[in-house]
Amino acid sequence: MTVTLNHTIVPARDHHAAARFFADVMGLPVLPPAGRHGHFAPVRVNDQLTLDFMSVPAPEGHHLAFDVDPATFDAILARLRAAGVPYGSEPGAPDNGRTDHPLCARGLFFRDEAGNLFEVMSPA
């Protein structure tokens, strides 16, 4: 069996709001609450992976990076623009409004309210 990441915990101030924000931007489904007391708000990323958003008192942001195809990148960029969410081409400038990523043809970074830095990369 190969090693596959099943889920990771993403810290948030409000796990439901954070999951909805991420899912809306990325075009992904939010799953029903999970965990013994429903303390996770999972978002299905692909067949193997969920991001399980969890409320914590003082969230420290994580960096999560995603490879996407060009059509998915275009859709994510359109949703960010429509929602007025700042994005940028570098981790130190996630609000410069550019997509000229240093490691791929097109890429961007955006943050959520807890400081999580999401990176989206496309080969074209």
Tab-separated table of C-alpha atoms in Angstrom:
chain	number	residue	atom	x	y	z
A	1	MET	CA	0.000	0.000	0.000
A	2	THR	CA	1.263	3.476	-0.817
A	3	VAL	CA	1.179	6.241	1.757
A	4	THR	CA	-1.729	8.606	1.192
A	5	LEU	CA	-2.667	11.648	3.247
A	6	ASN	CA	-6.219	11.084	4.518
A	7	HIS	CA	-6.892	14.377	6.296
A	8	THR	CA	-5.198	17.260	8.004
A	9	ILE	CA	-6.487	19.643	10.661
A	10	VAL	CA	-6.759	23.299	9.654
A	11	PRO	CA	-6.968	25.732	12.578
A	12	ALA	CA	-9.740	28.322	12.512
A	13	ARG	CA	-11.521	30.819	14.723
A	14	ASP	CA	-14.896	29.539	13.459
A	15	HIS	CA	-14.500	26.126	11.826
A	16	HIS	CA	-17.819	26.246	9.975
A	17	ALA	CA	-17.161	29.693	8.480
A	18	ALA	CA	-13.572	28.785	7.577
A	19	ALA	CA	-14.639	25.551	5.862
A	20	ARG	CA	-17.366	27.372	3.924
A	21	PHE	CA	-14.919	30.126	2.829
A	22	PHE	CA	-12.324	27.624	1.601
A	23	ALA	CA	-14.910	25.400	-0.086
A	24	ASP	CA	-16.567	28.345	-1.816
A	25	VAL	CA	-13.268	29.681	-3.186
A	26	MET	CA	-12.015	26.280	-4.298
A	27	GLY	CA	-15.362	24.978	-5.605
A	28	LEU	CA	-15.358	22.007	-3.211
A	29	PRO	CA	-18.037	20.371	-1.057
A	30	VAL	CA	-18.307	20.860	2.687
A	31	LEU	CA	-19.172	17.566	4.361
A	32	PRO	CA	-21.399	17.121	7.423
A	33	PRO	CA	-19.736	17.889	10.769
A	34	ALA	CA	-17.383	15.137	11.933
A	35	GLY	CA	-15.667	14.090	15.117
A	36	ARG	CA	-17.097	12.879	18.377
A	37	HIS	CA	-18.885	16.173	19.045
A	38	GLY	CA	-19.009	17.573	15.503
A	39	HIS	CA	-15.958	19.686	16.186
A	40	PHE	CA	-14.580	19.240	12.653
A	41	ALA	CA	-15.946	20.940	9.542
A	42	PRO	CA	-14.475	18.772	6.769
A	43	VAL	CA	-14.048	19.834	3.160
A	44	ARG	CA	-13.597	17.083	0.563
A	45	VAL	CA	-10.523	17.989	-1.539
A	46	ASN	CA	-10.323	14.761	-3.562
A	47	ASP	CA	-11.116	11.049	-3.228
A	48	GLN	CA	-8.435	10.565	-0.561
A	49	LEU	CA	-8.167	13.884	1.278
A	50	THR	CA	-10.286	16.082	3.512
A	51	LEU	CA	-9.261	19.272	5.240
A	52	ASP	CA	-10.840	19.176	8.679
A	53	PHE	CA	-11.319	22.721	9.932
A	54	MET	CA	-11.326	22.959	13.725
A	55	SER	CA	-11.997	25.964	15.946
A	56	VAL	CA	-9.133	26.764	18.299
A	57	PRO	CA	-8.692	29.697	20.692
A	58	ALA	CA	-5.621	31.210	19.011
A	59	PRO	CA	-5.181	29.720	15.530
A	60	GLU	CA	-1.749	29.830	13.959
A	61	GLY	CA	-1.895	29.795	10.180
A	62	HIS	CA	-0.712	26.880	8.101
A	63	HIS	CA	0.476	26.834	4.484
A	64	LEU	CA	-1.403	24.435	2.216
A	65	ALA	CA	-0.557	24.154	-1.491
A	66	PHE	CA	-2.671	22.670	-4.275
A	67	ASP	CA	-1.959	21.707	-7.880
A	68	VAL	CA	-4.894	22.363	-10.202
A	69	ASP	CA	-5.561	22.230	-13.924
A	70	PRO	CA	-5.899	25.497	-15.897
A	71	ALA	CA	-9.719	25.456	-15.961
A	72	THR	CA	-9.901	24.951	-12.200
A	73	PHE	CA	-7.369	27.745	-11.688
A	74	ASP	CA	-9.485	30.097	-13.820
A	75	ALA	CA	-12.591	29.230	-11.793
A	76	ILE	CA	-10.801	29.779	-8.462
A	77	LEU	CA	-9.420	33.114	-9.654
A	78	ALA	CA	-12.891	34.198	-10.811
A	79	ARG	CA	-14.414	33.292	-7.428
A	80	LEU	CA	-11.688	35.176	-5.545
A	81	ARG	CA	-12.257	38.256	-7.689
A	82	ALA	CA	-16.052	38.043	-7.389
A	83	ALA	CA	-15.807	37.771	-3.607
A	84	GLY	CA	-13.250	40.564	-3.333
A	85	VAL	CA	-10.727	38.258	-1.653
A	86	PRO	CA	-7.154	39.564	-1.972
A	87	TYR	CA	-4.718	37.251	-3.744
A	88	GLY	CA	-1.148	37.511	-4.927
A	89	SER	CA	1.714	35.780	-6.659
A	90	GLU	CA	4.067	35.326	-3.704
A	91	PRO	CA	3.720	34.193	-0.074
A	92	GLY	CA	5.115	37.528	1.108
A	93	ALA	CA	2.679	39.432	-1.122
A	94	PRO	CA	-0.599	37.483	-1.040
A	95	ASP	CA	-2.481	40.654	-1.954
A	96	ASN	CA	-0.585	42.025	-4.978
A	97	GLY	CA	-3.320	40.898	-7.408
A	98	ARG	CA	-0.877	38.987	-9.600
A	99	THR	CA	-0.694	35.354	-10.733
A	100	ASP	CA	2.895	35.220	-12.048
A	101	HIS	CA	3.986	32.558	-9.571
A	102	PRO	CA	7.752	31.936	-9.272
A	103	LEU	CA	7.419	28.113	-9.487
A	104	CYS	CA	4.773	27.532	-12.165
A	105	ALA	CA	3.096	29.147	-15.151
A	106	ARG	CA	0.288	30.612	-13.044
A	107	GLY	CA	-0.248	30.543	-9.329
A	108	LEU	CA	-1.623	32.516	-6.449
A	109	PHE	CA	-1.813	32.740	-2.690
A	110	PHE	CA	-4.731	33.847	-0.518
A	111	ARG	CA	-5.333	33.933	3.238
A	112	ASP	CA	-8.298	33.130	5.413
A	113	GLU	CA	-9.288	34.939	8.596
A	114	ALA	CA	-7.114	32.672	10.766
A	115	GLY	CA	-3.998	33.407	8.708
A	116	ASN	CA	-3.922	30.126	6.807
A	117	LEU	CA	-2.082	30.677	3.530
A	118	PHE	CA	-3.522	28.719	0.619
A	119	GLU	CA	-1.456	28.322	-2.550
A	120	VAL	CA	-2.950	27.328	-5.904
A	121	MET	CA	-0.632	26.351	-8.786
A	122	SER	CA	-1.411	25.636	-12.444
A	123	PRO	CA	0.878	24.429	-15.240
A	124	ALA	CA	-0.669	26.879	-17.736
